[in-house]
């Protein structure tokens, strides 16, 4: 936790112990100019706990530099020494690195530090300031002896950079240099300093190297490949023919391709006579082909399926002068089963090209793709530094984490029937913020998308559902509407987990943890982008708690969040909404069934153990009125404890609120009834089974019956699993899936 040190509130100028810092101690007026600077870590060097843009230097000094301790004793609350270090001294000085006066002061400080006796050890941690080079050249190295003798004193200095996610490397200083036009476009967009991944990657790609980049979410990977692509094309061909393809950017989702296309436009437009084309599913492939034919296309940006389709159909597209291929979110591309399309696309491209592979998660499959598609790639890995807050004191060292340093992730251990109430509590507490909630399936998004707006406590909230089974135009509208909101809630599946750069998202709620643990960091990465602060909460059932340790080992540290005692109990309200509208009731059952079936597909099945799922509590948490007779319930393979059915209602009698829909339902029911009666009349009496048949005679033993049951259960599970795969691949749609799995009959 950061706190405002008392001393910092009243530090007078010229009271610096060693006289180094005279003239730039914090005064009220300098604090006003530099408001972030008053938030400094409790202990020096707690860099990652300070607010955005603050960097710290620690000074370990020898005793002869001992200050007038009396003046510090008066500020005990601030000067409280860390336990076991009686001579520790904290002193904070705020410096705004953009101010010439402050820059000069730091330079003076560093010069003086360099002339101190060798016993003085100066430790600079993570300083990305113009003085970094100077420090490397002049400062004595850190020695531990002074500290061991109990002589440690610490002075903390904090530098404020415009954004701590940026380096001090300007785009104009990159080597090989960027063109004037790109620099202008960058500066017009307000991009002056590179992020670490940009500083590392742009020069490599621009100097004919292939790269495999692994950098945290929100670290600026898009510009890290868009800028080199534009620069390479500028150098390669001044006037490409309309159907000469020079560059391709492949990304896994339509939304992400859209985003990349729009980010790239200001830079691509600096290339004369170069035309770019966005190629994604959801629109007629013929209209894309017509457009390419008429207007030409030199840069293709899109999803693998559509790109592959177009490249195969349009054999007049010319790849002879092809320069650069970018695979964004490479692991996702492979996860989604696009391996075949990607291999085919690569096979159409010349071998002599540059390839960049970008991802925030590296997997075996990505490694394999890198081996197959890249030539001697340079690996670029950029990690955030963060303190593991729940680690033991001895190991409270900054460690590299997979998530951005400004991101705080919590887990909320909660029984399934309490989840909706806790969710509502979080939403109320974040009323004025922008929140994204991730659910397991599209059916879950559909359900909570109709339920949450009906809760009186959430009146006035803007709730926007988004999932991959919505029509493309609806998806686009949903995303645009959430983007434009200053506060609101997006309810979505993993279709919005990767790459999307939605401004101002403060909080991520994972109502259901993702099936694929790699997706976890992409989901939480929708907040705390580019050095900003953000907050994320993941709901875990009590039996799933070992997920916390699993993530910690993967360098994703989580802190515990306690369930709120004041959360409003919303389950009765949800049930009452289901009684009033058949649509709510049906969507609830669909969400419940889809959740259970998706749960079976968890990649970490040893943590998310399907067989231990408590479906009774889960059904309560879904606000179901009765338990649907799905096989898992029928065969009592899962616990139904905790479910209290609503008995005073016949589900058949629940009507749709929508009148025309209700009319249609009534018609269908009548038709079904008549058809059944006709069938009955037409069917001849079944001949009774001959009692003499020996197989029918023999009654099965209990053991045989159990064995038979197990076989049937397993077959049923396998069948479900196969259907789920088909659904995922898009071979069947949600309705067919519901029909084939019998989910429809449960309604
Ligand atoms: N050099 C820069 N200076 C200032 N802002 C930048 C810079 N580079 C990128 N940004 C901004 O940072 C945000 C995140 O960038 P981007 O979407 O490229 O991140 P990413 O690494 O691709 O994230 P993800 O892994 O989630 O896809 C964007 O809003 C972008 O405009």
XYZ file of C-alpha atoms and ligand atoms in Angstrom:
778
model
C 0.000 0.000 0.000
C 1.211 3.464 -0.668
C 0.793 6.069 1.992
C 1.591 9.671 2.234
C 4.622 9.965 4.454
C 4.225 12.595 7.102
C 7.689 13.912 6.427
C 6.852 14.513 2.875
C 4.090 16.842 3.874
C 6.430 19.131 5.715
C 9.886 18.693 4.293
C 11.571 22.063 4.356
C 14.155 22.956 1.773
C 17.840 22.794 2.728
C 17.359 20.244 5.470
C 18.925 17.507 3.473
C 21.336 15.469 5.593
C 24.217 15.290 3.230
C 23.499 18.509 1.470
C 23.023 16.780 -1.866
C 19.466 17.586 -2.264
C 19.402 21.219 -1.229
C 17.071 23.279 -3.281
C 14.767 20.595 -4.523
C 13.065 19.184 -1.492
C 9.310 19.143 -1.734
C 7.617 22.425 -0.979
C 3.861 22.938 -1.068
C 4.118 24.770 -4.366
C 6.235 22.109 -6.024
C 3.833 19.501 -4.764
C 0.979 21.385 -6.352
C 2.827 21.413 -9.656
C 3.611 17.755 -9.378
C 0.627 16.186 -7.607
C 1.593 12.570 -8.141
C 4.792 13.037 -6.277
C 3.286 13.022 -2.809
C 2.400 9.368 -3.127
C 5.609 7.586 -2.417
C 6.198 4.079 -1.231
C 6.283 3.292 2.435
C 9.791 2.019 2.077
C 12.340 3.233 -0.345
C 12.633 1.280 -3.559
C 9.073 0.108 -3.448
C 9.002 1.306 -6.947
C 6.183 -0.795 -8.209
C 3.821 0.359 -5.493
C 4.179 3.980 -6.310
C 1.792 5.703 -8.652
C 2.227 5.810 -12.370
C 5.344 7.493 -13.530
C 7.261 7.478 -10.280
C 10.660 5.927 -10.256
C 12.975 5.710 -7.323
C 16.638 5.843 -6.503
C 17.905 4.441 -3.223
C 20.972 5.766 -1.602
C 22.841 3.610 0.862
C 25.246 5.828 2.706
C 28.102 5.537 5.168
C 27.925 6.872 8.744
C 29.988 9.971 8.230
C 27.153 11.313 6.127
C 24.875 10.922 9.102
C 22.388 13.743 9.282
C 21.158 15.858 12.095
C 19.010 13.024 13.361
C 17.079 15.276 15.707
C 15.204 16.929 12.894
C 14.124 13.540 11.650
C 13.113 12.261 15.024
C 10.475 14.916 15.102
C 8.865 13.234 12.149
C 8.743 9.798 13.613
C 5.755 8.582 11.689
C 7.685 9.084 8.525
C 11.064 8.116 9.823
C 9.998 4.902 11.526
C 12.949 2.677 10.691
C 12.253 -0.711 9.153
C 12.555 -3.411 11.775
C 16.116 -4.446 12.468
C 17.598 -1.374 10.798
C 17.982 1.198 13.483
C 19.753 3.712 11.313
C 17.380 3.663 8.420
C 16.331 7.010 7.213
C 13.777 7.826 4.640
C 13.643 11.034 2.796
C 11.553 11.673 -0.243
C 12.174 14.253 -2.859
C 9.812 14.781 -5.712
C 11.197 15.617 -9.058
C 9.411 16.300 -12.268
C 11.714 15.076 -14.961
C 10.114 17.323 -17.551
C 11.251 20.459 -15.758
C 14.659 21.737 -16.813
C 15.383 22.902 -13.261
C 14.698 19.456 -11.895
C 16.729 17.787 -14.602
C 19.677 19.948 -13.688
C 19.226 19.147 -10.021
C 19.272 15.410 -10.675
C 22.350 15.744 -12.793
C 24.082 17.624 -9.969
C 23.017 14.985 -7.506
C 24.387 12.197 -9.660
C 27.663 14.043 -10.218
C 28.121 14.510 -6.495
C 27.159 10.935 -5.785
C 29.849 9.792 -8.125
C 32.521 11.602 -6.111
C 31.476 10.127 -2.761
C 33.771 7.726 -0.954
C 33.737 4.195 -2.359
C 31.905 2.866 0.691
C 28.889 4.733 -0.495
C 26.667 2.554 -2.502
C 24.073 3.942 -4.762
C 21.396 1.682 -6.005
C 19.298 2.753 -8.901
C 16.332 0.680 -9.613
C 14.457 0.719 -12.873
C 15.461 4.234 -13.671
C 14.430 4.983 -17.179
C 15.557 8.555 -17.161
C 17.932 10.577 -19.311
C 20.469 9.972 -16.593
C 20.568 6.249 -16.907
C 23.627 6.262 -19.101
C 25.327 8.726 -16.788
C 24.617 6.485 -13.812
C 26.036 3.460 -15.520
C 29.231 5.301 -16.244
C 29.857 6.982 -12.931
C 28.273 5.307 -9.963
C 30.082 2.947 -7.656
C 28.508 -0.463 -7.413
C 26.301 -1.570 -4.606
C 28.011 -3.050 -1.579
C 26.204 -4.903 1.161
C 28.765 -4.415 3.904
C 27.430 -1.098 5.127
C 23.979 -2.541 5.459
C 25.241 -5.559 7.346
C 26.969 -3.370 9.877
C 23.651 -1.676 10.469
C 24.773 1.495 8.763
C 22.133 1.643 6.153
C 20.456 4.904 5.428
C 18.169 5.398 2.559
C 17.149 8.398 0.610
C 14.370 7.924 -1.843
C 14.120 10.124 -4.874
C 11.240 9.882 -7.176
C 11.178 10.864 -10.790
C 8.039 11.543 -12.630
C 7.944 10.513 -16.241
C 5.001 11.330 -18.494
C 4.079 7.641 -18.310
C 6.054 4.921 -16.616
C 5.289 2.459 -19.391
C 7.381 4.544 -21.776
C 11.128 4.494 -22.169
C 13.192 7.613 -22.632
C 13.899 6.565 -26.190
C 12.215 8.925 -28.602
C 10.929 7.582 -31.900
C 13.156 10.179 -33.540
C 16.221 8.593 -31.919
C 15.646 5.064 -33.199
C 18.247 3.474 -35.372
C 17.785 2.887 -38.303
C 15.973 6.236 -38.304
C 12.289 6.447 -39.083
C 11.103 8.546 -42.012
C 10.015 12.124 -41.449
C 6.462 11.267 -42.481
C 6.104 8.485 -39.931
C 7.622 10.704 -37.239
C 5.100 13.389 -38.089
C 2.222 10.899 -37.950
C 3.484 9.623 -34.605
C 3.777 13.066 -33.171
C 0.307 14.018 -34.448
C -1.079 11.020 -32.569
C 0.794 12.132 -29.450
C 3.377 9.323 -29.574
C 6.857 10.670 -28.860
C 8.562 8.148 -26.616
C 8.739 4.427 -27.371
C 7.414 1.724 -25.101
C 10.040 -0.945 -24.285
C 8.635 -3.375 -26.823
C 8.661 -0.696 -29.518
C 12.224 0.404 -28.684
C 13.368 -3.212 -28.966
C 11.342 -4.424 -31.933
C 11.165 -1.568 -34.452
C 14.949 -1.407 -35.057
C 15.134 -5.202 -35.412
C 12.358 -5.522 -37.985
C 13.670 -2.460 -39.817
C 17.083 -4.089 -40.092
C 15.922 -7.277 -41.781
C 15.490 -9.448 -38.698
C 12.588 -11.758 -37.945
C 11.206 -11.320 -34.434
C 9.224 -13.412 -31.960
C 7.862 -10.945 -29.436
C 6.434 -11.763 -26.035
C 5.280 -8.638 -24.195
C 2.614 -7.853 -21.617
C -0.850 -6.748 -22.629
C -1.254 -3.068 -23.374
C 2.469 -2.581 -23.947
C 2.109 -1.104 -27.421
C 2.707 -4.119 -29.648
C 0.484 -2.803 -32.445
C 2.732 0.152 -33.247
C 5.735 -2.156 -32.779
C 4.739 -3.943 -35.970
C 2.761 -1.271 -37.845
C 5.669 1.213 -37.932
C 8.273 -1.253 -39.292
C 5.756 -2.520 -41.830
C 5.229 0.993 -43.148
C 8.950 1.808 -43.115
C 9.870 -1.404 -44.905
C 7.289 -0.793 -47.607
C 8.449 2.795 -47.996
C 11.930 1.530 -48.766
C 10.901 -1.406 -50.915
C 8.651 -0.205 -53.648
C 7.787 3.331 -54.543
C 4.900 2.524 -56.812
C 3.419 -0.947 -56.349
C 0.938 -2.307 -58.861
C -2.661 -2.510 -57.576
C -2.618 -6.271 -57.026
C 0.896 -6.569 -55.721
C 0.633 -7.650 -52.079
C 3.575 -6.412 -50.014
C 2.449 -6.947 -46.433
C -0.065 -8.989 -44.459
C -1.193 -8.646 -40.849
C -3.142 -11.615 -39.479
C -5.053 -11.410 -36.212
C -7.491 -13.879 -34.629
C -10.696 -11.871 -34.308
C -12.695 -9.479 -36.442
C -12.697 -6.832 -33.729
C -8.942 -6.949 -33.380
C -8.421 -6.778 -37.138
C -10.675 -3.721 -37.263
C -8.672 -2.099 -34.509
C -5.306 -2.809 -36.146
C -6.616 -1.510 -39.461
C -7.653 1.781 -37.860
C -4.439 2.186 -35.839
C -2.416 1.559 -39.006
C -4.287 3.997 -41.265
C -2.491 7.248 -40.335
C 0.846 5.552 -41.009
C -0.137 3.669 -44.152
C -1.555 6.886 -45.574
C 1.996 8.314 -45.561
C 2.841 5.794 -48.304
C 1.902 7.117 -51.709
C -0.063 4.708 -53.909
C -0.269 1.977 -51.284
C -3.712 0.640 -50.594
C -4.670 -1.385 -47.551
C -7.704 -3.633 -47.236
C -9.522 -5.029 -44.213
C -10.583 -8.633 -44.796
C -12.737 -10.255 -42.117
C -15.691 -12.618 -41.970
C -19.257 -11.463 -41.421
C -19.450 -9.693 -44.777
C -19.895 -11.290 -48.200
C -16.598 -12.603 -49.526
C -17.698 -11.582 -53.021
C -17.950 -7.943 -52.043
C -14.387 -8.088 -50.669
C -13.192 -9.651 -53.913
C -14.952 -7.033 -56.000
C -13.380 -4.265 -53.960
C -9.893 -5.718 -54.332
C -10.418 -6.180 -58.039
C -11.541 -2.596 -58.508
C -9.370 -0.744 -56.042
C -6.365 -3.033 -55.591
C -4.744 -4.045 -52.296
C -1.092 -3.894 -51.270
C -1.508 -4.496 -47.538
C -3.999 -7.076 -46.288
C -5.176 -6.912 -42.688
C -7.614 -9.527 -41.448
C -8.596 -12.827 -39.925
C -6.981 -16.049 -41.202
C -10.118 -17.666 -42.636
C -11.076 -14.740 -44.847
C -7.476 -13.994 -45.871
C -6.924 -17.607 -46.854
C -10.186 -17.654 -48.785
C -9.351 -14.488 -50.720
C -5.766 -15.529 -51.424
C -6.988 -18.826 -52.831
C -9.812 -17.457 -54.911
C -7.946 -14.482 -56.378
C -5.030 -16.037 -58.175
C -4.077 -12.774 -59.855
C -2.866 -11.415 -56.510
C 0.892 -11.121 -56.874
C 3.141 -12.007 -53.920
C 6.493 -11.904 -55.747
C 7.581 -8.678 -54.055
C 6.071 -9.576 -50.716
C 7.990 -8.011 -47.814
C 6.503 -8.586 -44.376
C 4.111 -10.929 -42.590
C 2.833 -10.174 -39.084
C 1.036 -12.730 -36.928
C -0.615 -10.940 -34.022
C -1.859 -12.910 -30.976
C -0.086 -15.903 -32.454
C -1.071 -18.327 -29.719
C -4.728 -17.476 -30.129
C -4.501 -17.942 -33.883
C -3.299 -21.469 -33.246
C -5.748 -22.159 -30.415
C -8.642 -21.261 -32.628
C -7.600 -23.960 -35.059
C -6.240 -21.669 -37.774
C -2.992 -23.619 -38.132
C -4.035 -24.990 -41.538
C -5.015 -21.586 -42.936
C -1.842 -19.964 -41.624
C 0.363 -22.681 -43.083
C -1.424 -22.305 -46.415
C -1.045 -18.516 -46.358
C 2.667 -18.868 -45.549
C 3.094 -21.388 -48.368
C 1.889 -18.751 -50.863
C 4.473 -16.206 -49.699
C 8.107 -16.006 -50.764
C 10.607 -17.388 -48.247
C 12.701 -14.263 -48.401
C 10.542 -11.973 -46.321
C 10.377 -10.637 -42.810
C 8.079 -12.218 -40.297
C 7.015 -10.925 -36.905
C 5.196 -13.077 -34.412
C 3.553 -11.189 -31.551
C 1.863 -12.454 -28.439
C 1.443 -11.814 -24.740
C 1.594 -15.571 -24.118
C 4.111 -17.994 -25.536
C 3.047 -21.595 -25.940
C 4.579 -24.725 -27.435
C 2.501 -24.241 -30.556
C 3.789 -20.679 -30.959
C 7.365 -21.957 -30.594
C 6.647 -24.467 -33.296
C 5.190 -21.830 -35.576
C 8.226 -19.638 -34.935
C 10.470 -22.522 -35.933
C 8.471 -23.184 -39.086
C 7.710 -19.658 -40.248
C 10.592 -17.466 -39.024
C 14.247 -17.380 -40.087
C 16.654 -17.010 -37.193
C 14.230 -14.921 -35.191
C 15.369 -12.570 -32.467
C 13.316 -13.148 -29.348
C 12.079 -10.058 -27.607
C 10.643 -10.497 -24.139
C 9.378 -7.533 -22.189
C 8.114 -8.072 -18.683
C 6.694 -5.785 -16.052
C 8.374 -5.617 -12.674
C 6.126 -5.998 -9.661
C 6.321 -6.833 -6.045
C 4.546 -10.017 -5.045
C 2.434 -8.655 -2.265
C 1.509 -11.923 -0.677
C 4.989 -13.357 -0.878
C 6.962 -13.871 2.327
C 8.811 -10.792 3.552
C 12.197 -12.200 2.663
C 11.233 -12.614 -0.933
C 9.535 -9.254 -1.329
C 11.776 -8.356 -4.188
C 10.497 -6.939 -7.388
C 9.874 -9.863 -9.716
C 8.940 -9.924 -13.295
C 5.271 -10.604 -13.799
C 3.255 -11.520 -16.834
C 0.758 -8.759 -16.140
C 1.218 -4.969 -16.279
C 2.724 -3.453 -13.133
C -0.197 -1.063 -12.603
C -2.651 -3.931 -12.388
C -3.940 -5.265 -9.087
C -5.593 -8.685 -9.381
C -7.789 -10.147 -6.655
C -9.582 -13.450 -6.291
C -12.921 -13.814 -4.584
C -13.644 -17.236 -3.196
C -17.380 -17.639 -3.288
C -20.016 -20.407 -3.373
C -21.864 -20.679 -6.681
C -25.206 -19.580 -5.188
C -23.652 -16.377 -3.799
C -21.973 -15.301 -7.022
C -24.754 -13.065 -8.436
C -25.057 -11.104 -5.204
C -21.295 -10.581 -4.965
C -21.195 -9.540 -8.605
C -23.912 -6.970 -8.043
C -22.016 -5.686 -5.002
C -18.879 -5.166 -7.126
C -20.889 -3.403 -9.809
C -22.477 -1.059 -7.279
C -19.056 -0.235 -5.849
C -17.801 0.534 -9.353
C -20.885 2.467 -10.419
C -18.947 5.359 -11.893
C -16.354 3.174 -13.598
C -15.973 1.204 -16.792
C -16.166 -2.523 -16.093
C -15.843 -5.646 -18.260
C -17.353 -8.925 -17.015
C -16.248 -12.202 -18.602
C -18.580 -15.202 -18.664
C -17.954 -18.771 -19.730
C -20.322 -19.067 -22.711
C -22.389 -17.021 -25.148
C -25.555 -18.385 -23.497
C -24.324 -17.042 -20.138
C -23.810 -13.582 -21.650
C -27.293 -13.737 -23.177
C -28.786 -14.683 -19.818
C -27.022 -12.163 -17.596
C -27.628 -9.590 -20.308
C -31.384 -9.920 -19.714
C -31.266 -10.562 -15.970
C -28.973 -7.837 -14.666
C -30.953 -4.932 -16.169
C -34.067 -6.244 -14.349
C -32.489 -5.925 -10.921
C -33.695 -2.802 -9.180
C -30.277 -2.164 -7.602
C -28.724 -1.882 -11.056
C -31.239 0.675 -12.370
C -29.465 3.274 -14.462
C -26.483 1.063 -15.296
C -25.475 0.839 -18.956
C -25.073 -2.892 -19.616
C -23.797 -3.991 -23.032
C -23.703 -7.695 -24.014
C -21.166 -8.911 -26.592
C -20.346 -12.416 -27.806
C -19.194 -14.200 -30.912
C -22.585 -15.589 -31.876
C -24.097 -12.166 -32.350
C -24.451 -10.803 -35.861
C -21.379 -8.880 -36.983
C -23.247 -5.564 -37.146
C -24.605 -6.058 -33.604
C -21.103 -6.931 -32.373
C -19.686 -3.781 -33.906
C -22.447 -1.649 -32.441
C -21.989 -3.170 -28.975
C -18.272 -2.513 -28.985
C -18.689 1.029 -30.290
C -21.317 1.803 -27.674
C -19.211 0.486 -24.769
C -16.153 2.317 -26.097
C -18.029 5.607 -26.131
C -19.304 5.242 -22.549
C -17.524 6.969 -19.707
C -18.950 4.425 -17.287
C -20.777 1.197 -18.003
C -20.516 -2.568 -18.057
C -19.591 -4.867 -20.931
C -20.826 -8.454 -20.499
C -18.828 -10.681 -22.798
C -17.110 -13.930 -23.632
C -13.499 -14.325 -24.641
C -14.307 -12.784 -27.991
C -13.339 -9.545 -26.240
C -10.424 -11.002 -24.292
C -7.561 -10.228 -26.595
C -5.998 -7.203 -28.090
C -8.980 -4.882 -27.798
C -7.850 -1.440 -26.771
C -10.934 0.059 -25.155
C -10.085 3.347 -23.489
C -10.602 3.893 -19.793
C -11.489 0.384 -18.596
C -10.987 0.442 -14.811
C -12.075 -2.970 -13.664
C -12.188 -6.514 -15.051
C -14.451 -9.098 -13.433
C -14.006 -12.743 -14.389
C -17.323 -14.141 -13.239
C -16.150 -17.477 -14.594
C -12.433 -18.219 -14.929
C -11.439 -18.913 -18.549
C -11.203 -22.473 -19.867
C -7.736 -21.695 -21.163
C -5.480 -20.251 -18.446
C -3.498 -18.358 -21.099
C -6.574 -16.232 -21.682
C -6.496 -15.017 -18.070
C -3.782 -12.423 -18.670
C -5.415 -11.249 -21.865
C -8.718 -10.685 -20.097
C -7.190 -8.713 -17.235
C -5.001 -6.911 -19.757
C -8.009 -4.895 -20.974
C -7.277 -2.591 -18.053
C -4.041 -1.039 -16.753
C -2.906 -0.470 -20.302
C 0.250 1.421 -21.071
C 1.262 2.251 -17.535
C -2.196 3.089 -16.240
C -3.677 1.653 -13.056
C -6.325 -1.042 -13.139
C -8.109 -3.563 -11.021
C -9.318 -7.115 -11.693
C -11.323 -9.673 -9.736
C -11.716 -13.351 -10.528
C -14.484 -15.411 -8.922
C -13.404 -18.851 -7.741
C -15.509 -21.609 -6.219
C -14.027 -22.909 -2.941
C -12.812 -26.076 -4.662
C -10.978 -24.041 -7.266
C -8.697 -22.199 -4.883
C -5.533 -23.933 -6.068
C -5.869 -21.831 -9.210
C -4.322 -18.989 -7.188
C -1.110 -20.949 -6.671
C -1.202 -22.159 -10.250
C -1.285 -18.541 -11.467
C 1.369 -17.422 -8.989
C 3.763 -19.981 -10.435
C 2.963 -18.550 -13.848
C 4.009 -15.120 -12.566
C 0.475 -13.822 -12.177
C 0.188 -12.789 -8.509
C -3.289 -12.581 -6.961
C -4.464 -11.100 -3.663
C -7.407 -12.305 -1.651
C -10.632 -10.306 -1.597
C -13.218 -11.178 1.001
C -16.868 -11.678 0.134
C -18.875 -8.617 1.030
C -21.322 -9.091 3.912
C -23.513 -6.272 2.632
C -24.126 -7.678 -0.818
C -27.842 -7.512 -1.698
C -29.398 -10.974 -2.114
C -30.578 -10.818 -5.701
C -31.453 -14.493 -6.314
C -35.142 -14.060 -5.303
C -35.407 -11.160 -7.738
C -33.891 -13.239 -10.541
C -36.314 -16.077 -9.833
C -39.219 -13.721 -9.817
C -38.085 -12.338 -13.209
C -38.011 -15.929 -14.505
C -41.563 -16.508 -13.298
C -42.761 -13.421 -15.091
C -41.055 -14.013 -18.407
C -40.457 -17.356 -20.111
C -37.564 -15.794 -22.012
C -35.630 -15.241 -18.761
C -36.473 -18.744 -17.568
C -35.326 -20.374 -20.809
C -32.180 -18.319 -21.068
C -31.359 -19.283 -17.476
C -31.623 -22.994 -18.229
C -29.552 -22.597 -21.398
C -26.867 -20.669 -19.538
C -26.799 -23.274 -16.779
C -26.538 -26.236 -19.162
C -23.934 -24.508 -21.334
C -21.882 -23.614 -18.261
C -21.790 -27.209 -17.031
C -20.862 -28.535 -20.423
C -18.187 -25.887 -20.920
C -16.794 -26.618 -17.474
C -15.905 -30.101 -18.685
C -13.634 -28.457 -21.216
C -11.419 -26.637 -18.716
C -7.801 -27.062 -19.724
C -6.808 -27.306 -16.063
C -9.233 -30.110 -15.326
C -7.263 -31.086 -12.219
C -8.175 -27.713 -10.697
C -11.591 -27.298 -12.251
C -12.886 -30.783 -11.472
C -16.119 -31.284 -13.279
C -17.142 -34.236 -11.171
C -17.038 -32.040 -8.055
C -19.231 -29.347 -9.475
C -22.069 -28.586 -7.072
C -24.864 -28.111 -9.524
C -27.476 -27.545 -6.836
C -25.762 -24.341 -5.728
C -24.954 -23.503 -9.312
C -28.631 -23.747 -10.271
C -29.523 -21.485 -7.333
C -26.868 -19.044 -8.526
C -28.522 -19.054 -11.929
C -31.868 -18.292 -10.338
C -33.409 -21.465 -11.800
C -36.892 -22.377 -10.645
C -36.396 -26.122 -10.960
C -33.442 -28.341 -11.740
C -33.462 -29.268 -15.414
C -33.509 -33.024 -16.025
C -30.146 -33.202 -17.697
C -28.235 -36.514 -17.539
C -25.932 -35.234 -14.799
C -28.990 -34.574 -12.622
C -30.869 -37.704 -13.651
C -27.967 -39.967 -12.812
C -27.040 -38.078 -9.654
C -23.464 -37.921 -10.850
C -23.130 -34.339 -9.525
C -24.240 -32.908 -6.202
C -27.648 -31.266 -6.238
C -27.399 -30.201 -2.614
C -28.305 -26.621 -1.870
C -31.056 -26.335 -4.458
C -34.477 -25.244 -3.260
C -37.012 -25.748 -6.072
C -39.951 -23.427 -6.610
C -42.769 -25.962 -6.435
C -45.807 -23.750 -6.660
C -45.472 -23.247 -10.385
C -45.865 -25.324 -13.510
C -43.094 -24.301 -15.922
C -45.457 -24.889 -18.870
C -47.609 -22.026 -17.585
C -44.861 -19.423 -17.646
C -45.535 -17.064 -20.518
C -43.293 -14.961 -22.713
C -43.607 -11.295 -21.936
C -43.440 -10.690 -25.665
C -47.037 -11.200 -26.798
C -46.363 -12.385 -30.359
C -43.804 -14.861 -29.136
C -46.282 -16.209 -26.614
C -48.922 -16.548 -29.309
C -46.526 -18.530 -31.443
C -45.609 -20.776 -28.512
C -49.243 -21.555 -27.867
C -49.702 -22.443 -31.538
C -46.677 -24.733 -31.470
C -47.903 -26.449 -28.316
C -51.277 -27.075 -29.872
C -49.725 -28.439 -33.067
C -47.462 -30.729 -31.040
C -50.416 -32.049 -29.068
C -52.414 -32.799 -32.188
C -49.482 -34.508 -33.862
C -49.013 -36.728 -30.808
C -52.629 -37.739 -30.779
C -52.542 -38.585 -34.471
C -49.414 -40.655 -33.940
C -51.096 -42.530 -31.136
C -54.110 -43.352 -33.312
C -51.949 -44.487 -36.231
C -49.623 -46.711 -34.156
C -50.576 -50.396 -33.906
C -50.447 -51.987 -30.485
C -46.917 -53.109 -29.625
C -46.658 -56.889 -29.516
C -45.885 -57.954 -25.987
C -42.426 -59.383 -25.490
C -42.312 -63.140 -25.440
C -41.649 -64.209 -21.917
C -39.914 -67.265 -23.332
C -36.971 -65.216 -24.697
C -34.059 -66.162 -22.456
C -32.326 -62.692 -22.553
C -35.478 -60.887 -21.439
C -36.053 -63.413 -18.757
C -32.726 -62.949 -17.091
C -32.754 -59.986 -14.728
C -29.471 -58.046 -14.464
C -27.614 -57.996 -11.192
C -27.060 -54.633 -9.456
C -23.414 -54.729 -10.458
C -24.275 -55.337 -14.088
C -26.779 -52.516 -14.022
C -24.188 -50.144 -12.574
C -21.644 -51.157 -15.188
C -24.211 -50.626 -17.928
C -25.071 -47.240 -16.480
C -21.410 -46.190 -16.422
C -20.985 -47.178 -20.061
C -24.079 -45.210 -21.017
C -22.906 -42.192 -19.023
C -19.537 -42.258 -20.679
C -21.052 -42.581 -24.134
C -23.332 -39.690 -23.381
C -20.419 -37.578 -22.197
C -18.401 -38.414 -25.288
C -21.335 -37.481 -27.471
C -21.706 -34.151 -25.623
C -18.013 -33.522 -25.964
C -18.100 -34.177 -29.714
C -21.068 -31.837 -30.129
C -19.363 -29.121 -28.114
C -16.332 -29.386 -30.383
C -18.588 -29.083 -33.416
C -20.228 -26.035 -31.862
C -16.851 -24.458 -31.203
C -15.719 -25.103 -34.749
C -18.947 -23.614 -36.057
C -20.071 -26.846 -37.774
C -23.331 -26.578 -35.852
C -24.990 -23.535 -34.353
C -26.280 -22.927 -30.841
C -29.846 -24.038 -31.702
C -28.739 -27.275 -33.285
C -26.457 -27.870 -30.351
C -29.313 -27.365 -27.913
C -31.446 -29.750 -29.953
C -28.828 -32.475 -30.227
C -27.775 -32.345 -26.603
C -31.331 -32.394 -25.461
C -30.959 -28.986 -23.813
C -33.993 -27.823 -25.759
C -36.156 -30.520 -24.256
C -35.166 -29.420 -20.801
C -37.012 -26.175 -21.318
N 4.614 4.996 -27.753
C 3.421 5.183 -27.263
N 3.121 6.316 -26.586
C 1.903 6.512 -26.051
N 0.871 5.639 -26.174
C 1.119 4.492 -26.842
C 2.388 4.213 -27.417
N 2.313 2.998 -28.015
C 1.058 2.539 -27.818
N 0.350 3.430 -27.110
C -1.067 3.258 -26.658
O -1.076 2.150 -25.750
C -2.294 1.432 -25.832
C -1.998 -0.065 -25.936
O -1.373 -0.367 -27.150
P -1.638 -1.746 -27.953
O -3.096 -1.938 -28.153
O -0.783 -1.736 -29.151
O -1.115 -2.799 -26.877
P -0.836 -4.348 -27.068
O 0.492 -4.634 -26.498
O -1.078 -4.748 -28.487
O -1.944 -4.964 -26.112
P -2.640 -6.426 -26.195
O -1.615 -7.444 -25.824
O -3.726 -6.320 -25.214
O -3.107 -6.591 -27.591
C -3.018 2.012 -27.036
O -4.037 2.848 -26.561
C -1.985 2.820 -27.774
O -2.545 3.941 -28.427
